[in-house]
Amino acid sequence: QVQLVESGGGLVQAGGSLRLSCAASTSRSDFSIYTMGWYSQAPEKQRELVASIDSEGNTNYADAVKGRFTISMDNAKNTVDLQMNNLKPEDTAVYYCNALWRIWVQPGNTWGQGTQVTVSS
């Protein structure tokens, strides 16, 4: 019932920047978002939280990205962005957008298709 579309991945040199964007869409008018976030999954590793933000603007970051990444959400547009600065080779991974939402009283959880971020040394 809810779709997420991601954009903004790519190849960048170490020290560079990328901005990831994710938009949630639904045909339902009784839709609201609790939290949106970004997760990363490197080859042969588990998916892990990078950053999240709730509808009140409270944010949470993985220790490895604090001070380098900034997450922001536009509640009116149901979009979330991740500004990634001073990228490091260890940031290389597929990045997935996630949304925890509610339609009427029914909660739900949706993942995006993933976008590749590659940081060269």
Tab-separated table of N, CA and C in Angstrom:
chain	number	residue	atom	x	y	z
A	1	GLN	N	0.819	-1.202	0.000
A	1	GLN	CA	0.000	0.000	0.000
A	1	GLN	C	0.853	1.252	0.000
A	2	VAL	N	2.095	1.100	0.450
A	2	VAL	CA	3.030	2.225	0.491
A	2	VAL	C	4.274	1.845	-0.289
A	3	GLN	N	4.686	2.717	-1.173
A	3	GLN	CA	5.877	2.475	-1.960
A	3	GLN	C	6.942	3.509	-1.598
A	4	LEU	N	8.189	3.062	-1.647
A	4	LEU	CA	9.328	3.954	-1.418
A	4	LEU	C	10.196	3.956	-2.666
A	5	VAL	N	10.557	5.135	-3.108
A	5	VAL	CA	11.428	5.277	-4.266
A	5	VAL	C	12.665	6.052	-3.843
A	6	GLU	N	13.818	5.429	-4.065
A	6	GLU	CA	15.096	6.006	-3.651
A	6	GLU	C	15.845	6.559	-4.857
A	7	SER	N	16.712	7.505	-4.571
A	7	SER	CA	17.593	8.051	-5.607
A	7	SER	C	18.830	8.632	-4.954
A	8	GLY	N	19.871	8.807	-5.754
A	8	GLY	CA	21.033	9.549	-5.285
A	8	GLY	C	22.297	8.760	-5.034
A	9	GLY	N	22.270	7.451	-5.190
A	9	GLY	CA	23.494	6.699	-4.978
A	9	GLY	C	24.491	6.943	-6.100
A	10	GLY	N	25.672	6.348	-5.962
A	10	GLY	CA	26.670	6.480	-7.012
A	10	GLY	C	28.068	6.199	-6.526
A	11	LEU	N	29.029	6.592	-7.352
A	11	LEU	CA	30.451	6.390	-7.070
A	11	LEU	C	31.081	7.727	-6.733
A	12	VAL	N	31.836	7.757	-5.645
A	12	VAL	CA	32.485	8.993	-5.214
A	12	VAL	C	33.827	8.655	-4.594
A	13	GLN	N	34.750	9.575	-4.663
A	13	GLN	CA	36.050	9.368	-4.032
A	13	GLN	C	35.959	9.643	-2.536
A	14	ALA	N	36.862	9.042	-1.800
A	14	ALA	CA	36.913	9.279	-0.359
A	14	ALA	C	37.036	10.776	-0.083
A	15	GLY	N	36.261	11.219	0.914
A	15	GLY	CA	36.214	12.642	1.232
A	15	GLY	C	35.112	13.389	0.525
A	16	GLY	N	34.501	12.752	-0.437
A	16	GLY	CA	33.437	13.383	-1.198
A	16	GLY	C	32.088	13.281	-0.506
A	17	SER	N	31.052	13.750	-1.204
A	17	SER	CA	29.707	13.796	-0.649
A	17	SER	C	28.692	13.200	-1.617
A	18	LEU	N	27.643	12.673	-1.052
A	18	LEU	CA	26.476	12.204	-1.801
A	18	LEU	C	25.232	12.540	-0.992
A	19	ARG	N	24.132	12.685	-1.703
A	19	ARG	CA	22.847	12.913	-1.040
A	19	ARG	C	21.863	11.871	-1.529
A	20	LEU	N	21.310	11.111	-0.595
A	20	LEU	CA	20.293	10.117	-0.914
A	20	LEU	C	18.918	10.693	-0.600
A	21	SER	N	17.968	10.371	-1.454
A	21	SER	CA	16.598	10.820	-1.240
A	21	SER	C	15.646	9.641	-1.336
A	22	CYS	N	14.562	9.720	-0.591
A	22	CYS	CA	13.565	8.656	-0.592
A	22	CYS	C	12.192	9.301	-0.454
A	23	ALA	N	11.277	8.890	-1.317
A	23	ALA	CA	9.923	9.424	-1.281
A	23	ALA	C	8.936	8.302	-1.056
A	24	ALA	N	8.034	8.499	-0.103
A	24	ALA	CA	6.970	7.540	0.177
A	24	ALA	C	5.705	7.988	-0.535
A	25	SER	N	5.035	7.015	-1.138
A	25	SER	CA	3.789	7.349	-1.835
A	25	SER	C	2.726	6.304	-1.552
A	26	THR	N	1.489	6.761	-1.519
A	26	THR	CA	0.343	5.900	-1.322
A	26	THR	C	-0.894	6.603	-1.853
A	27	SER	N	-1.900	5.828	-2.174
A	27	SER	CA	-3.158	6.414	-2.642
A	27	SER	C	-4.099	6.719	-1.478
A	28	ARG	N	-3.698	6.305	-0.284
A	28	ARG	CA	-4.545	6.465	0.881
A	28	ARG	C	-4.381	7.847	1.505
A	29	SER	N	-5.492	8.475	1.853
A	29	SER	CA	-5.447	9.796	2.472
A	29	SER	C	-5.238	9.708	3.979
A	30	ASP	N	-5.569	8.520	4.567
A	30	ASP	CA	-5.405	8.332	6.011
A	30	ASP	C	-4.049	7.717	6.320
A	31	PHE	N	-3.028	8.247	5.730
A	31	PHE	CA	-1.671	7.727	5.831
A	31	PHE	C	-0.824	8.682	6.645
A	32	SER	N	-0.032	8.140	7.550
A	32	SER	CA	0.902	8.964	8.306
A	32	SER	C	2.169	8.158	8.574
A	33	ILE	N	3.256	8.867	8.706
A	33	ILE	CA	4.546	8.229	8.921
A	33	ILE	C	4.979	8.416	10.372
A	34	TYR	N	5.453	7.339	10.967
A	34	TYR	CA	6.047	7.418	12.296
A	34	TYR	C	7.534	7.779	12.186
A	35	THR	N	8.234	6.975	11.404
A	35	THR	CA	9.692	7.100	11.316
A	35	THR	C	10.151	6.733	9.915
A	36	MET	N	11.164	7.432	9.434
A	36	MET	CA	11.847	7.039	8.204
A	36	MET	C	13.330	6.942	8.509
A	37	GLY	N	13.983	6.058	7.793
A	37	GLY	CA	15.402	5.894	8.064
A	37	GLY	C	16.145	5.291	6.895
A	38	TRP	N	17.454	5.261	7.040
A	38	TRP	CA	18.337	4.656	6.054
A	38	TRP	C	19.167	3.568	6.717
A	39	TYR	N	19.264	2.443	6.027
A	39	TYR	CA	20.056	1.315	6.472
A	39	TYR	C	21.087	1.000	5.402
A	40	SER	N	22.200	0.429	5.813
A	40	SER	CA	23.218	0.026	4.855
A	40	SER	C	23.501	-1.461	4.988
A	41	GLN	N	23.844	-2.058	3.873
A	41	GLN	CA	24.212	-3.474	3.875
A	41	GLN	C	25.400	-3.665	2.953
A	42	ALA	N	26.550	-3.949	3.558
A	42	ALA	CA	27.753	-4.244	2.801
A	42	ALA	C	27.758	-5.731	2.454
A	43	PRO	N	28.546	-6.116	1.458
A	43	PRO	CA	28.594	-7.528	1.064
A	43	PRO	C	28.914	-8.438	2.248
A	44	GLU	N	28.132	-9.473	2.379
A	44	GLU	CA	28.314	-10.506	3.408
A	44	GLU	C	28.152	-9.960	4.826
A	45	LYS	N	27.485	-8.831	4.952
A	45	LYS	CA	27.221	-8.282	6.285
A	45	LYS	C	25.728	-8.075	6.462
A	46	GLN	N	25.307	-7.954	7.705
A	46	GLN	CA	23.905	-7.727	7.993
A	46	GLN	C	23.528	-6.277	7.712
A	47	ARG	N	22.263	-6.073	7.410
A	47	ARG	CA	21.751	-4.718	7.225
A	47	ARG	C	21.745	-4.018	8.586
A	48	GLU	N	22.220	-2.776	8.600
A	48	GLU	CA	22.290	-2.063	9.861
A	48	GLU	C	21.826	-0.618	9.703
A	49	LEU	N	21.349	-0.070	10.795
A	49	LEU	CA	20.841	1.294	10.786
A	49	LEU	C	21.972	2.292	10.572
A	50	VAL	N	21.730	3.238	9.679
A	50	VAL	CA	22.645	4.361	9.490
A	50	VAL	C	22.109	5.584	10.223
A	51	ALA	N	20.846	5.912	9.943
A	51	ALA	CA	20.226	7.067	10.586
A	51	ALA	C	18.718	6.957	10.454
A	52	SER	N	18.015	7.518	11.425
A	52	SER	CA	16.563	7.536	11.370
A	52	SER	C	16.055	8.859	11.918
A	53	ILE	N	14.812	9.171	11.554
A	53	ILE	CA	14.186	10.399	12.017
A	53	ILE	C	12.698	10.145	12.172
A	54	ASP	N	12.103	10.680	13.243
A	54	ASP	CA	10.673	10.477	13.418
A	54	ASP	C	9.916	11.731	12.991
A	55	SER	N	8.605	11.647	13.068
A	55	SER	CA	7.754	12.732	12.568
A	55	SER	C	7.918	14.020	13.362
A	56	GLU	N	8.518	13.934	14.546
A	56	GLU	CA	8.759	15.130	15.357
A	56	GLU	C	10.164	15.679	15.153
A	57	GLY	N	10.933	15.011	14.302
A	57	GLY	CA	12.267	15.503	14.013
A	57	GLY	C	13.371	14.949	14.880
A	58	ASN	N	13.036	13.985	15.722
A	58	ASN	CA	14.064	13.360	16.551
A	58	ASN	C	14.900	12.424	15.689
A	59	THR	N	16.209	12.532	15.814
A	59	THR	CA	17.111	11.759	14.960
A	59	THR	C	17.951	10.779	15.764
A	60	ASN	N	18.412	9.768	15.059
A	60	ASN	CA	19.270	8.749	15.647
A	60	ASN	C	20.304	8.366	14.590
A	61	TYR	N	21.572	8.314	14.989
A	61	TYR	CA	22.653	8.006	14.051
A	61	TYR	C	23.512	6.866	14.562
A	62	ALA	N	24.031	6.082	13.643
A	62	ALA	CA	25.051	5.109	13.994
A	62	ALA	C	26.316	5.876	14.382
A	63	ASP	N	27.059	5.335	15.324
A	63	ASP	CA	28.270	6.020	15.794
A	63	ASP	C	29.234	6.313	14.648
A	64	ALA	N	29.305	5.398	13.689
A	64	ALA	CA	30.282	5.530	12.604
A	64	ALA	C	30.013	6.725	11.688
A	65	VAL	N	28.792	7.259	11.707
A	65	VAL	CA	28.452	8.343	10.780
A	65	VAL	C	28.190	9.666	11.484
A	66	LYS	N	28.192	9.665	12.793
A	66	LYS	CA	27.924	10.901	13.530
A	66	LYS	C	28.940	11.980	13.140
A	67	GLY	N	28.427	13.154	12.859
A	67	GLY	CA	29.282	14.258	12.459
A	67	GLY	C	29.553	14.310	10.964
A	68	ARG	N	29.213	13.246	10.247
A	68	ARG	CA	29.438	13.210	8.789
A	68	ARG	C	28.131	13.171	8.001
A	69	PHE	N	27.130	12.464	8.523
A	69	PHE	CA	25.852	12.297	7.834
A	69	PHE	C	24.778	13.107	8.556
A	70	THR	N	23.830	13.605	7.770
A	70	THR	CA	22.690	14.325	8.319
A	70	THR	C	21.416	13.826	7.667
A	71	ILE	N	20.451	13.443	8.486
A	71	ILE	CA	19.163	12.981	7.980
A	71	ILE	C	18.131	14.080	8.187
A	72	SER	N	17.242	14.231	7.209
A	72	SER	CA	16.185	15.229	7.314
A	72	SER	C	14.924	14.685	6.666
A	73	MET	N	13.780	15.151	7.137
A	73	MET	CA	12.502	14.665	6.614
A	73	MET	C	11.586	15.840	6.334
A	74	ASP	N	10.882	15.750	5.224
A	74	ASP	CA	9.841	16.717	4.876
A	74	ASP	C	8.508	16.022	5.109
A	75	ASN	N	7.849	16.370	6.210
A	75	ASN	CA	6.600	15.690	6.567
A	75	ASN	C	5.498	15.936	5.528
A	76	ALA	N	5.489	17.103	4.951
A	76	ALA	CA	4.440	17.429	3.992
A	76	ALA	C	4.584	16.610	2.700
A	77	LYS	N	5.813	16.320	2.322
A	77	LYS	CA	6.068	15.583	1.082
A	77	LYS	C	6.346	14.107	1.311
A	78	ASN	N	6.444	13.708	2.583
A	78	ASN	CA	6.765	12.311	2.923
A	78	ASN	C	8.080	11.877	2.273
A	79	THR	N	9.066	12.714	2.415
A	79	THR	CA	10.386	12.399	1.884
A	79	THR	C	11.439	12.459	2.986
A	80	VAL	N	12.487	11.683	2.812
A	80	VAL	CA	13.604	11.709	3.734
A	80	VAL	C	14.895	11.760	2.919
A	81	ASP	N	15.809	12.594	3.352
A	81	ASP	CA	17.096	12.743	2.691
A	81	ASP	C	18.226	12.376	3.649
A	82	LEU	N	19.294	11.866	3.086
A	82	LEU	CA	20.490	11.584	3.867
A	82	LEU	C	21.659	12.275	3.179
A	83	GLN	N	22.166	13.328	3.811
A	83	GLN	CA	23.338	14.021	3.296
A	83	GLN	C	24.572	13.349	3.866
A	84	MET	N	25.414	12.828	3.002
A	84	MET	CA	26.596	12.088	3.425
A	84	MET	C	27.840	12.862	3.012
A	85	ASN	N	28.577	13.336	3.993
A	85	ASN	CA	29.799	14.096	3.757
A	85	ASN	C	31.010	13.323	4.253
A	86	ASN	N	32.166	13.717	3.753
A	86	ASN	CA	33.415	13.078	4.162
A	86	ASN	C	33.302	11.562	4.090
A	87	LEU	N	32.853	11.077	2.961
A	87	LEU	CA	32.625	9.645	2.795
A	87	LEU	C	33.936	8.871	2.859
A	88	LYS	N	33.841	7.674	3.393
A	88	LYS	CA	34.994	6.788	3.558
A	88	LYS	C	34.746	5.488	2.801
A	89	PRO	N	35.802	4.796	2.405
A	89	PRO	CA	35.607	3.523	1.696
A	89	PRO	C	34.740	2.541	2.470
A	90	GLU	N	34.804	2.584	3.783
A	90	GLU	CA	33.996	1.662	4.583
A	90	GLU	C	32.513	2.011	4.579
A	91	ASP	N	32.144	3.150	3.990
A	91	ASP	CA	30.734	3.491	3.820
A	91	ASP	C	30.135	2.792	2.605
A	92	THR	N	30.971	2.144	1.807
A	92	THR	CA	30.484	1.446	0.618
A	92	THR	C	29.484	0.363	1.003
A	93	ALA	N	28.311	0.418	0.397
A	93	ALA	CA	27.233	-0.517	0.723
A	93	ALA	C	26.024	-0.201	-0.156
A	94	VAL	N	25.052	-1.074	-0.087
A	94	VAL	CA	23.727	-0.753	-0.628
A	94	VAL	C	22.947	-0.096	0.499
A	95	TYR	N	22.370	1.045	0.199
A	95	TYR	CA	21.610	1.808	1.193
A	95	TYR	C	20.118	1.648	0.908
A	96	TYR	N	19.386	1.289	1.958
A	96	TYR	CA	17.952	1.043	1.851
A	96	TYR	C	17.184	2.068	2.674
A	97	CYS	N	16.156	2.604	2.086
A	97	CYS	CA	15.234	3.480	2.806
A	97	CYS	C	14.174	2.616	3.492
A	98	ASN	N	13.761	3.049	4.662
A	98	ASN	CA	12.730	2.324	5.401
A	98	ASN	C	11.731	3.311	5.976
A	99	ALA	N	10.472	2.910	5.989
A	99	ALA	CA	9.434	3.748	6.585
A	99	ALA	C	8.533	2.899	7.471
A	100	LEU	N	8.290	3.390	8.674
A	100	LEU	CA	7.275	2.837	9.570
A	100	LEU	C	6.082	3.769	9.496
A	101	TRP	N	4.939	3.238	9.159
A	101	TRP	CA	3.800	4.116	8.862
A	101	TRP	C	2.500	3.535	9.415
A	102	ARG	N	1.467	4.313	9.278
A	102	ARG	CA	0.126	3.874	9.683
A	102	ARG	C	-0.875	4.317	8.626
A	103	ILE	N	-1.744	3.406	8.237
A	103	ILE	CA	-2.903	3.735	7.411
A	103	ILE	C	-4.117	3.405	8.247
A	104	TRP	N	-4.870	4.438	8.595
A	104	TRP	CA	-5.984	4.360	9.554
A	104	TRP	C	-5.399	3.853	10.860
A	105	VAL	N	-5.709	2.645	11.320
A	105	VAL	CA	-5.130	2.112	12.564
A	105	VAL	C	-4.152	0.982	12.286
A	106	GLN	N	-3.913	0.697	11.013
A	106	GLN	CA	-3.064	-0.426	10.652
A	106	GLN	C	-1.618	0.028	10.452
A	107	PRO	N	-0.690	-0.474	11.275
A	107	PRO	CA	0.715	-0.106	11.079
A	107	PRO	C	1.363	-0.915	9.959
A	108	GLY	N	2.436	-0.392	9.419
A	108	GLY	CA	3.137	-1.101	8.366
A	108	GLY	C	4.586	-0.691	8.290
A	109	ASN	N	5.335	-1.447	7.525
A	109	ASN	CA	6.781	-1.262	7.392
A	109	ASN	C	7.143	-1.541	5.935
A	110	THR	N	7.777	-0.576	5.299
A	110	THR	CA	8.123	-0.722	3.880
A	110	THR	C	9.602	-0.421	3.670
A	111	TRP	N	10.209	-1.214	2.787
A	111	TRP	CA	11.601	-1.004	2.390
A	111	TRP	C	11.670	-0.533	0.943
A	112	GLY	N	12.656	0.311	0.665
A	112	GLY	CA	12.936	0.679	-0.707
A	112	GLY	C	13.735	-0.410	-1.397
A	113	GLN	N	14.020	-0.197	-2.662
A	113	GLN	CA	14.698	-1.213	-3.461
A	113	GLN	C	16.203	-1.198	-3.261
A	114	GLY	N	16.723	-0.166	-2.654
A	114	GLY	CA	18.158	-0.065	-2.401
A	114	GLY	C	18.884	0.730	-3.469
A	115	THR	N	19.885	1.465	-3.046
A	115	THR	CA	20.713	2.228	-3.972
A	115	THR	C	22.180	2.042	-3.589
A	116	GLN	N	23.010	1.788	-4.574
A	116	GLN	CA	24.421	1.484	-4.319
A	116	GLN	C	25.217	2.759	-4.077
A	117	VAL	N	26.007	2.737	-3.010
A	117	VAL	CA	26.970	3.807	-2.733
A	117	VAL	C	28.358	3.172	-2.716
A	118	THR	N	29.228	3.658	-3.563
A	118	THR	CA	30.589	3.134	-3.634
A	118	THR	C	31.573	4.278	-3.416
A	119	VAL	N	32.440	4.105	-2.438
A	119	VAL	CA	33.432	5.133	-2.112
A	119	VAL	C	34.819	4.565	-2.415
A	120	SER	N	35.511	5.182	-3.341
A	120	SER	CA	36.839	4.703	-3.719
A	120	SER	C	37.911	5.419	-2.903
A	121	SER	N	38.984	4.685	-2.650
A	121	SER	CA	40.079	5.258	-1.838
A	121	SER	C	41.083	5.999	-2.688
